[in-house]
Short mmCIF file of C-alpha atoms in Angstrom, two decimals:
data_model
loop_
_atom_site.label_atom_id
_atom_site.label_comp_id
_atom_site.label_asym_id
_atom_site.label_seq_id
_atom_site.Cartn_x
_atom_site.Cartn_y
_atom_site.Cartn_z
CA MET A 1 12.48 9.24 20.64
CA THR A 2 14.07 6.54 18.55
CA ALA A 3 11.79 4.12 16.78
CA THR A 4 10.09 1.16 18.39
CA ILE A 5 10.46 -2.09 16.49
CA CYS A 6 7.11 -3.85 16.53
CA ASP A 7 6.66 -7.60 16.21
CA THR A 8 3.34 -7.34 14.40
CA ALA A 9 1.45 -4.90 12.22
CA ALA A 10 -1.39 -5.05 14.75
CA GLU A 11 0.91 -3.72 17.49
CA ALA A 12 2.22 -1.05 15.10
CA VAL A 13 -1.20 0.45 14.37
CA ASP A 14 -2.77 0.25 17.85
CA VAL A 15 -2.21 4.02 18.21
CA VAL A 16 -4.95 4.91 15.70
CA GLN A 17 -8.02 6.32 17.44
CA ASP A 18 -11.57 6.92 16.24
CA GLY A 19 -11.79 10.22 14.38
CA ALA A 20 -8.08 10.28 13.56
CA THR A 21 -6.52 11.74 10.41
CA VAL A 22 -4.44 8.99 8.83
CA LEU A 23 -1.92 9.67 6.06
CA ILE A 24 -1.51 6.57 3.88
CA GLY A 25 1.41 6.37 1.46
CA GLY A 26 1.41 4.94 -2.03
CA PHE A 27 0.70 5.89 -5.60
CA GLY A 28 -1.82 3.29 -6.64
CA MET A 29 -0.37 0.11 -5.12
CA ALA A 30 3.30 1.18 -5.40
CA GLY A 31 4.37 2.08 -1.87
CA MET A 32 0.97 1.25 -0.36
CA PRO A 33 1.53 -0.15 3.16
CA VAL A 34 -0.98 -2.95 2.70
CA ALA A 35 -0.09 -4.90 5.87
CA LEU A 36 -0.59 -1.78 8.02
CA VAL A 37 -3.90 -0.96 6.34
CA ASP A 38 -5.07 -4.56 6.83
CA ALA A 39 -4.08 -4.31 10.50
CA LEU A 40 -5.99 -1.03 10.79
CA ILE A 41 -9.09 -2.77 9.45
CA GLU A 42 -8.70 -5.45 12.12
CA GLN A 43 -8.03 -2.82 14.79
CA GLY A 44 -11.39 -1.22 14.08
CA ALA A 45 -10.80 2.55 14.32
CA SER A 46 -13.59 4.44 12.55
CA ASP A 47 -14.76 7.92 11.56
CA LEU A 48 -11.32 8.36 9.98
CA THR A 49 -10.09 11.08 7.65
CA VAL A 50 -7.72 9.40 5.20
CA VAL A 51 -5.18 11.36 3.18
CA SER A 52 -3.75 9.39 0.27
CA ASN A 53 -3.05 10.11 -3.38
CA ASN A 54 -5.73 7.69 -4.57
CA ALA A 55 -8.88 6.31 -2.98
CA GLY A 56 -8.18 2.59 -3.11
CA ASN A 57 -7.68 -0.02 -5.78
CA GLY A 58 -9.69 -3.22 -6.22
CA ASP A 59 -11.07 -4.72 -3.02
CA THR A 60 -7.97 -4.85 -0.83
CA GLY A 61 -5.96 -2.43 1.31
CA LEU A 62 -7.41 1.09 1.39
CA ALA A 63 -10.40 -0.02 -0.67
CA ALA A 64 -11.21 -2.64 1.98
CA LEU A 65 -10.97 0.00 4.73
CA LEU A 66 -13.42 2.17 2.78
CA ALA A 67 -15.74 -0.79 2.18
CA LYS A 68 -15.97 -1.36 5.96
CA GLY A 69 -17.37 2.16 6.36
CA ARG A 70 -14.50 3.30 8.55
CA VAL A 71 -13.65 6.42 6.55
CA ARG A 72 -15.69 9.60 6.89
CA LYS A 73 -13.61 11.70 4.53
CA MET A 74 -11.01 11.13 1.80
CA VAL A 75 -8.45 13.80 0.98
CA CYS A 76 -6.81 12.85 -2.30
CA SER A 77 -5.85 13.98 -5.80
CA PHE A 78 -7.07 11.15 -7.98
CA PRO A 79 -9.89 8.98 -6.64
CA ARG A 80 -11.25 7.90 -10.03
CA GLN A 81 -9.41 4.89 -11.44
CA SER A 82 -10.39 1.85 -13.46
CA ASP A 83 -10.48 -0.22 -10.25
CA SER A 84 -11.78 2.32 -7.70
CA TRP A 85 -15.28 0.85 -7.61
CA VAL A 86 -15.47 0.82 -3.79
CA PHE A 87 -14.85 4.57 -3.50
CA ASP A 88 -17.00 5.31 -6.56
CA GLY A 89 -19.98 3.54 -4.99
CA LEU A 90 -19.62 5.27 -1.62
CA TYR A 91 -19.20 8.69 -3.25
CA ARG A 92 -22.21 8.32 -5.53
CA ALA A 93 -24.28 7.15 -2.55
CA GLY A 94 -23.22 10.24 -0.56
CA ARG A 95 -21.62 8.04 2.08
CA ILE A 96 -18.15 9.57 1.95
CA GLU A 97 -16.87 13.13 1.87
CA LEU A 98 -14.20 14.06 -0.69
CA GLU A 99 -11.66 16.89 -0.54
CA LEU A 100 -9.99 16.91 -3.93
CA VAL A 101 -6.51 18.45 -3.89
CA PRO A 102 -4.11 18.90 -6.82
CA GLN A 103 -1.34 16.36 -6.30
CA GLY A 104 1.45 18.91 -5.88
CA ASN A 105 -0.55 20.89 -3.34
CA LEU A 106 -1.35 17.65 -1.51
CA ALA A 107 2.36 16.81 -1.23
CA GLU A 108 3.39 20.37 -0.37
CA ARG A 109 0.67 20.78 2.26
CA MET A 110 2.05 17.74 4.08
CA ARG A 111 5.62 18.93 3.55
CA ALA A 112 4.61 22.26 5.11
CA ALA A 113 3.09 20.48 8.10
CA GLY A 114 6.25 18.49 8.62
CA ALA A 115 8.46 21.55 8.23
CA GLY A 116 6.53 23.80 10.58
CA ILE A 117 5.28 26.12 7.85
CA GLY A 118 1.98 27.82 8.73
CA ALA A 119 0.70 28.10 5.14
CA PHE A 120 2.08 28.82 1.68
CA PHE A 121 1.03 30.49 -1.55
CA SER A 122 0.85 28.09 -4.50
CA PRO A 123 0.29 28.94 -8.18
CA THR A 124 -1.45 25.60 -8.69
CA GLY A 125 -5.21 25.71 -9.07
CA VAL A 126 -5.53 29.49 -9.42
CA GLY A 127 -8.68 30.33 -11.38
CA THR A 128 -10.07 26.80 -11.07
CA PRO A 129 -12.91 25.36 -8.96
CA LEU A 130 -10.35 23.85 -6.57
CA ALA A 131 -9.26 27.34 -5.46
CA GLU A 132 -12.78 28.69 -4.90
CA GLY A 133 -13.18 30.39 -1.55
CA LYS A 134 -9.45 30.42 -0.86
CA GLU A 135 -7.40 33.53 -0.23
CA THR A 136 -5.31 34.66 -3.20
CA ARG A 137 -2.43 37.09 -3.47
CA GLU A 138 -0.52 38.63 -6.33
CA ILE A 139 3.24 38.39 -5.85
CA ASP A 140 5.57 39.82 -8.51
CA GLY A 141 2.74 39.89 -11.03
CA ARG A 142 1.60 36.31 -10.54
CA THR A 143 -1.47 35.12 -8.65
CA TYR A 144 -1.13 32.49 -5.94
CA VAL A 145 -3.63 30.71 -3.71
CA LEU A 146 -3.16 30.19 0.03
CA GLU A 147 -2.80 26.54 0.99
CA LEU A 148 -2.83 25.26 4.56
CA PRO A 149 -0.80 22.38 5.98
CA ILE A 150 -2.23 18.87 6.27
CA ARG A 151 -1.18 17.22 9.52
CA GLY A 152 -1.80 13.59 10.33
CA ASP A 153 -2.37 11.99 13.68
CA VAL A 154 -0.79 8.89 12.20
CA ALA A 155 1.11 8.19 8.96
CA LEU A 156 1.20 4.68 7.52
CA VAL A 157 4.18 4.38 5.20
CA GLY A 158 5.61 1.56 3.11
CA ALA A 159 9.40 1.58 2.75
CA HIS A 160 11.88 -0.99 1.50
CA ARG A 161 14.41 -1.28 4.30
CA ALA A 162 14.80 0.15 7.79
CA ASP A 163 17.53 -0.11 10.36
CA ARG A 164 16.60 -0.67 13.99
CA GLN A 165 16.91 3.04 14.70
CA GLY A 166 14.25 3.84 12.08
CA ASN A 167 16.31 5.16 9.16
CA LEU A 168 14.55 4.32 5.91
CA VAL A 169 15.33 3.65 2.29
CA TYR A 170 12.68 3.15 -0.33
CA ARG A 171 12.56 1.26 -3.61
CA LYS A 172 12.12 2.93 -7.02
CA THR A 173 8.83 4.83 -7.55
CA ALA A 174 7.34 3.21 -4.41
CA ARG A 175 9.00 6.11 -2.57
CA ASN A 176 6.37 8.67 -3.73
CA PHE A 177 4.50 10.14 -0.73
CA GLY A 178 6.31 8.13 1.97
CA PRO A 179 9.09 10.57 2.88
CA VAL A 180 6.70 13.54 3.03
CA MET A 181 4.03 11.77 5.06
CA ALA A 182 6.66 10.48 7.49
CA THR A 183 7.39 14.08 8.47
CA ALA A 184 3.77 15.23 8.73
CA ALA A 185 2.20 12.99 11.38
CA ARG A 186 2.42 12.86 15.16
CA THR A 187 3.09 9.12 14.94
CA THR A 188 4.73 7.61 11.86
CA VAL A 189 4.33 3.87 11.42
CA VAL A 190 6.39 2.14 8.74
CA GLN A 191 6.22 -1.30 7.23
CA VAL A 192 9.38 -2.54 5.54
CA ALA A 193 10.37 -5.60 3.58
CA GLU A 194 13.63 -5.86 5.49
CA LEU A 195 14.92 -4.74 8.90
CA VAL A 196 18.69 -4.41 9.29
CA GLU A 197 21.05 -3.58 12.14
CA VAL A 198 22.06 0.00 12.92
CA GLY A 199 25.07 0.85 10.77
CA GLU A 200 24.10 -1.37 7.86
CA LEU A 201 22.45 1.44 5.85
CA ASP A 202 24.77 3.80 3.98
CA PRO A 203 24.19 7.17 5.70
CA GLU A 204 24.50 8.90 2.30
CA ALA A 205 21.62 6.78 0.99
CA VAL A 206 19.15 7.23 3.87
CA VAL A 207 16.02 8.93 2.49
CA THR A 208 13.97 9.30 5.66
CA PRO A 209 16.16 9.95 8.71
CA SER A 210 15.08 8.12 11.86
CA ILE A 211 13.90 11.29 13.63
CA TYR A 212 10.67 11.09 11.60
CA VAL A 213 9.96 7.43 12.36
CA ASP A 214 8.18 6.13 15.47
CA ARG A 215 7.32 2.51 14.77
CA VAL A 216 8.70 -0.06 12.36
CA VAL A 217 7.42 -3.51 11.51
CA ALA A 218 8.98 -5.93 9.04
CA VAL A 219 6.36 -7.80 7.02
CA MET B 1 -6.09 13.57 -44.56
CA SER B 2 -6.40 14.35 -40.88
CA LEU B 3 -3.64 12.95 -38.68
CA SER B 4 -3.77 9.73 -36.70
CA LYS B 5 -2.83 9.78 -32.99
CA HIS B 6 0.62 8.49 -33.86
CA GLU B 7 1.13 11.12 -36.56
CA MET B 8 0.17 13.81 -34.04
CA ALA B 9 2.57 12.30 -31.51
CA ALA B 10 5.33 12.35 -34.13
CA LEU B 11 4.72 16.07 -34.76
CA VAL B 12 4.96 16.81 -31.04
CA ALA B 13 8.13 14.71 -30.74
CA ARG B 14 9.68 16.62 -33.65
CA ASP B 15 9.19 19.91 -31.77
CA ILE B 16 10.70 18.80 -28.44
CA PRO B 17 14.21 20.24 -28.15
CA ARG B 18 17.17 17.91 -27.71
CA GLY B 19 18.00 17.31 -24.08
CA ALA B 20 14.71 18.70 -22.79
CA TYR B 21 13.11 17.57 -19.52
CA VAL B 22 9.60 16.54 -20.47
CA ASN B 23 6.46 15.28 -18.77
CA LEU B 24 3.98 13.38 -20.92
CA GLY B 25 0.44 13.34 -19.53
CA ILE B 26 -1.68 10.21 -19.21
CA GLY B 27 -3.39 9.02 -22.39
CA GLN B 28 -2.51 10.18 -25.89
CA PRO B 29 0.56 12.22 -24.83
CA THR B 30 2.35 9.04 -23.73
CA LEU B 31 2.54 8.08 -27.43
CA VAL B 32 5.04 10.92 -27.94
CA ALA B 33 7.71 8.78 -26.24
CA ASP B 34 7.52 6.28 -29.12
CA HIS B 35 8.46 9.00 -31.62
CA LEU B 36 11.42 10.63 -29.89
CA PRO B 37 14.42 9.93 -32.10
CA ALA B 38 17.25 7.78 -30.77
CA GLY B 39 19.88 10.00 -29.21
CA SER B 40 17.44 12.88 -28.62
CA GLY B 41 18.68 13.07 -25.03
CA VAL B 42 15.13 13.94 -23.92
CA VAL B 43 14.63 13.07 -20.24
CA LEU B 44 11.12 11.97 -19.30
CA HIS B 45 9.75 12.99 -15.90
CA THR B 46 6.97 11.06 -14.22
CA GLU B 47 5.00 12.78 -11.45
CA ASN B 48 5.21 9.80 -9.11
CA GLY B 49 8.90 10.45 -8.64
CA MET B 50 11.33 9.56 -11.43
CA LEU B 51 13.49 11.21 -14.08
CA ASP B 52 14.74 9.37 -17.14
CA MET B 53 11.82 6.99 -17.18
CA GLY B 54 12.31 4.15 -19.66
CA PRO B 55 9.83 2.23 -21.81
CA ALA B 56 7.54 -0.60 -20.73
CA PRO B 57 9.40 -3.72 -19.59
CA ALA B 58 9.59 -6.99 -21.51
CA ASP B 59 6.86 -9.50 -20.77
CA GLY B 60 7.27 -10.98 -17.31
CA GLU B 61 9.71 -8.32 -16.13
CA ALA B 62 7.27 -5.80 -14.66
CA ASP B 63 8.28 -4.49 -11.21
CA PRO B 64 5.33 -3.36 -9.05
CA ASP B 65 7.60 -0.74 -7.45
CA LEU B 66 8.40 0.87 -10.81
CA THR B 67 5.43 2.49 -12.50
CA ASN B 68 4.47 5.65 -14.37
CA ALA B 69 1.75 8.21 -13.59
CA GLY B 70 -0.80 5.91 -15.25
CA LYS B 71 0.34 3.14 -12.86
CA GLN B 72 1.70 1.11 -15.79
CA PRO B 73 5.04 -0.69 -15.40
CA VAL B 74 8.08 1.13 -16.79
CA THR B 75 11.87 0.66 -16.65
CA GLU B 76 15.04 2.44 -15.54
CA LEU B 77 17.54 3.99 -17.95
CA PRO B 78 21.17 4.91 -17.34
CA GLY B 79 20.84 8.32 -15.67
CA SER B 80 17.53 7.58 -13.92
CA SER B 81 16.84 9.09 -10.52
CA TYR B 82 14.08 8.75 -7.94
CA PHE B 83 12.64 11.38 -5.60
CA HIS B 84 9.56 11.88 -3.44
CA SER B 85 6.28 13.50 -4.46
CA ALA B 86 6.96 16.94 -2.98
CA ASP B 87 10.23 17.15 -4.91
CA SER B 88 8.54 15.87 -8.05
CA PHE B 89 5.99 18.69 -7.96
CA ALA B 90 8.62 21.24 -6.98
CA MET B 91 10.22 20.37 -10.33
CA MET B 92 6.96 21.36 -12.04
CA ARG B 93 5.96 24.45 -10.10
CA GLY B 94 9.54 25.63 -9.87
CA GLY B 95 9.76 25.94 -13.65
CA HIS B 96 12.37 23.20 -14.09
CA LEU B 97 10.44 21.15 -16.65
CA ASP B 98 11.02 22.36 -20.21
CA VAL B 99 7.89 20.88 -21.76
CA CYS B 100 4.73 19.09 -20.71
CA VAL B 101 2.27 17.52 -23.11
CA LEU B 102 -1.33 17.26 -21.92
CA GLY B 103 -4.59 15.94 -23.28
CA ALA B 104 -7.61 18.25 -23.05
CA PHE B 105 -11.39 18.46 -23.26
CA GLN B 106 -11.13 22.12 -24.27
CA VAL B 107 -8.53 24.83 -24.78
CA SER B 108 -9.44 28.51 -25.01
CA ALA B 109 -7.94 31.05 -27.39
CA GLY B 110 -6.38 32.71 -24.35
CA GLY B 111 -4.57 29.53 -23.35
CA ASP B 112 -6.90 28.24 -20.63
CA ILE B 113 -7.12 24.46 -20.44
CA ALA B 114 -9.91 22.18 -19.17
CA ASN B 115 -8.90 18.54 -18.89
CA TRP B 116 -9.80 17.17 -15.47
CA HIS B 117 -13.57 17.17 -15.03
CA THR B 118 -16.57 17.19 -17.32
CA GLY B 119 -18.66 18.73 -14.56
CA ALA B 120 -21.33 16.05 -15.07
CA PRO B 121 -23.24 15.55 -11.80
CA ASP B 122 -22.45 11.82 -11.47
CA ALA B 123 -18.81 12.16 -12.58
CA ILE B 124 -16.21 11.47 -9.92
CA PRO B 125 -13.74 14.36 -10.04
CA ALA B 126 -10.04 13.48 -10.22
CA VAL B 127 -7.29 15.97 -10.90
CA GLY B 128 -3.99 14.25 -10.08
CA GLY B 129 -1.06 16.35 -11.21
CA ALA B 130 -2.79 18.08 -14.13
CA MET B 131 -3.13 21.51 -12.47
CA ASP B 132 0.49 21.53 -11.30
CA LEU B 133 1.75 20.52 -14.74
CA ALA B 134 -0.39 23.04 -16.59
CA ILE B 135 0.95 26.03 -14.68
CA GLY B 136 4.43 24.71 -14.00
CA ALA B 137 6.13 23.59 -17.21
CA ARG B 138 7.88 26.29 -19.25
CA SER B 139 6.11 25.17 -22.43
CA VAL B 140 2.71 23.55 -22.30
CA PHE B 141 1.68 21.57 -25.37
CA VAL B 142 -1.80 20.12 -25.75
CA MET B 143 -2.61 17.12 -27.92
CA MET B 144 -6.27 16.56 -28.79
CA THR B 145 -8.73 16.08 -31.63
CA LEU B 146 -9.96 19.49 -32.77
CA PHE B 147 -13.61 18.47 -32.77
CA ALA B 148 -15.60 16.47 -30.22
CA LYS B 149 -17.55 13.42 -31.36
CA ASP B 150 -20.62 15.63 -31.86
CA GLY B 151 -18.61 17.95 -34.11
CA THR B 152 -18.28 20.88 -31.70
CA PRO B 153 -14.85 22.53 -31.62
CA LYS B 154 -12.60 21.94 -28.62
CA LEU B 155 -10.57 25.08 -29.33
CA VAL B 156 -13.00 27.70 -28.04
CA GLY B 157 -13.37 31.34 -27.03
CA GLU B 158 -13.98 30.41 -23.39
CA CYS B 159 -13.92 26.91 -21.86
CA SER B 160 -17.29 25.64 -20.66
CA TYR B 161 -15.75 22.77 -18.65
CA PRO B 162 -14.13 23.45 -15.26
CA LEU B 163 -10.64 24.87 -15.77
CA THR B 164 -7.37 23.11 -15.05
CA GLY B 165 -5.18 26.18 -15.58
CA VAL B 166 -5.50 29.75 -16.77
CA GLY B 167 -3.57 31.22 -19.70
CA CYS B 168 -0.95 28.49 -19.67
CA VAL B 169 -1.16 26.64 -23.01
CA ASP B 170 1.45 27.56 -25.61
CA ARG B 171 0.68 25.20 -28.48
CA VAL B 172 -2.17 22.89 -29.50
CA TYR B 173 -1.57 19.87 -31.75
CA THR B 174 -4.74 18.49 -33.27
CA ASP B 175 -5.62 16.01 -35.99
CA VAL B 176 -6.38 18.77 -38.49
CA ALA B 177 -4.17 21.70 -37.48
CA THR B 178 -1.48 22.90 -35.12
CA PHE B 179 -1.95 26.23 -33.32
CA ASP B 180 0.29 28.58 -31.41
CA LEU B 181 -1.46 30.54 -28.65
CA GLY B 182 0.27 33.81 -28.00
CA PRO B 183 -0.23 37.45 -27.17
CA ASP B 184 -1.42 38.17 -30.73
CA GLY B 185 -4.03 35.43 -30.69
CA VAL B 186 -4.39 31.99 -32.26
CA VAL B 187 -1.84 31.39 -34.98
CA VAL B 188 -2.36 28.45 -37.36
CA ARG B 189 1.05 26.82 -37.79
CA GLU B 190 -0.02 24.08 -40.17
CA THR B 191 -3.14 22.32 -41.36
CA HIS B 192 -3.75 18.68 -42.23
CA GLY B 193 -6.50 17.84 -44.72
CA LEU B 194 -8.34 21.14 -44.23
CA SER B 195 -7.63 24.49 -45.82
CA TYR B 196 -7.06 27.53 -43.65
CA ASP B 197 -10.40 28.95 -44.81
CA GLU B 198 -12.27 25.74 -44.01
CA LEU B 199 -10.66 25.76 -40.57
CA ALA B 200 -11.56 29.41 -39.95
CA ASP B 201 -15.13 28.61 -40.99
CA ARG B 202 -15.51 25.75 -38.50
CA LEU B 203 -14.02 27.52 -35.47
CA ASP B 204 -15.58 30.32 -33.45
CA VAL B 205 -12.25 31.91 -32.58
CA PRO B 206 -10.35 34.46 -34.70
CA LEU B 207 -7.35 32.87 -36.42
CA LEU B 208 -4.10 34.26 -37.72
CA ARG B 209 -2.26 32.73 -40.64
CA GLY B 210 1.07 31.24 -39.57
CA VAL B 211 4.25 30.90 -41.55
CA ALA B 212 4.11 27.19 -42.30
CA SER B 213 0.45 26.60 -43.19
CA GLY B 214 -0.21 23.30 -44.93
CA THR B 215 1.83 20.12 -44.98
CA GLY B 216 0.58 18.84 -48.31
CA ARG B 217 -1.14 15.85 -46.75
#
């Protein structure tokens, strides 16, 4: 179904249920859909599993969601940053579960989910603690580890511009996980800086085709 | 004299082939960019989705949508391109990057690297793209001091810290010597302020004398 244009971020995130797995775009703050995360905090869903490259910066956005105690588990590659004190405190207190995933496996596991791939063998992490307990296989003389898809119930993505059908373009390195997460969730919710009419985006320049997008809100 | 961080970075930059696609890890390796000669044609890759990453912007011109892997502001160059995270790591794992330069806690004689986690019980583990880079780039260079603050060597027989990658390091640049790690063992390429014998005495790994030992520093 073509995308629904929402008037408010609150309306856009009302689909998130308790216990949901939520994919949240961004690399640090670049590409982080802050308005959607703020709306999710207001909306109140809890017991969430959040998949995001980092585990929040400062006291806003994802960090604020964590601080409210809404997140049971973080799946990420790089939680420890100079300003990740909210996550750090929860982790040290044993109040949040962490699944640490090498960044390329994190991206590829979501890509696999979005592409209908049941699992894949990755060379990343072989022989390290992050591959412990996982199936390995030697292929053409190299060892690989089996990685399973990560599917989201909802993806929250920050893009630069959308048309009213849901086609997306991003801006510079704020693109990062957005296009992959948009494919990997049952419902993809996108915040954009600008909403334009259908036909105004150059079809050659569309990064995320509208088929992956369910809800759009301009903020 | 042992080498400063910038002198080490200059040595690494000297060894990066013209026109290479290169990823510089967070921390000391980023200094290598300052020492690439003008016209080197080296293209810098950043894991968060950009090729031909430029230097830091002028004061007041930072763009929050344009950052490097360390989340610091950077700039575009003519020839820059953007791509999403899955493509960015496909470039690594797929063997398309010519060189990556990584920092490390320890490197083993067999080319294992440990650089993501000290294993301390209260440490918060964070790996980012280190494991993908270590096994993906065609040549993996490490830049580190050879001895920890307590004097223990960081080039070791077997890493005691949790591994980042197995058998993947090709060359180690340190403040007192540069090493090639290959099928024959650890070859000392050059030394800085230490003789080969002094170096062999302070390390617990067998060394082989390279062709260009000693820079006269």
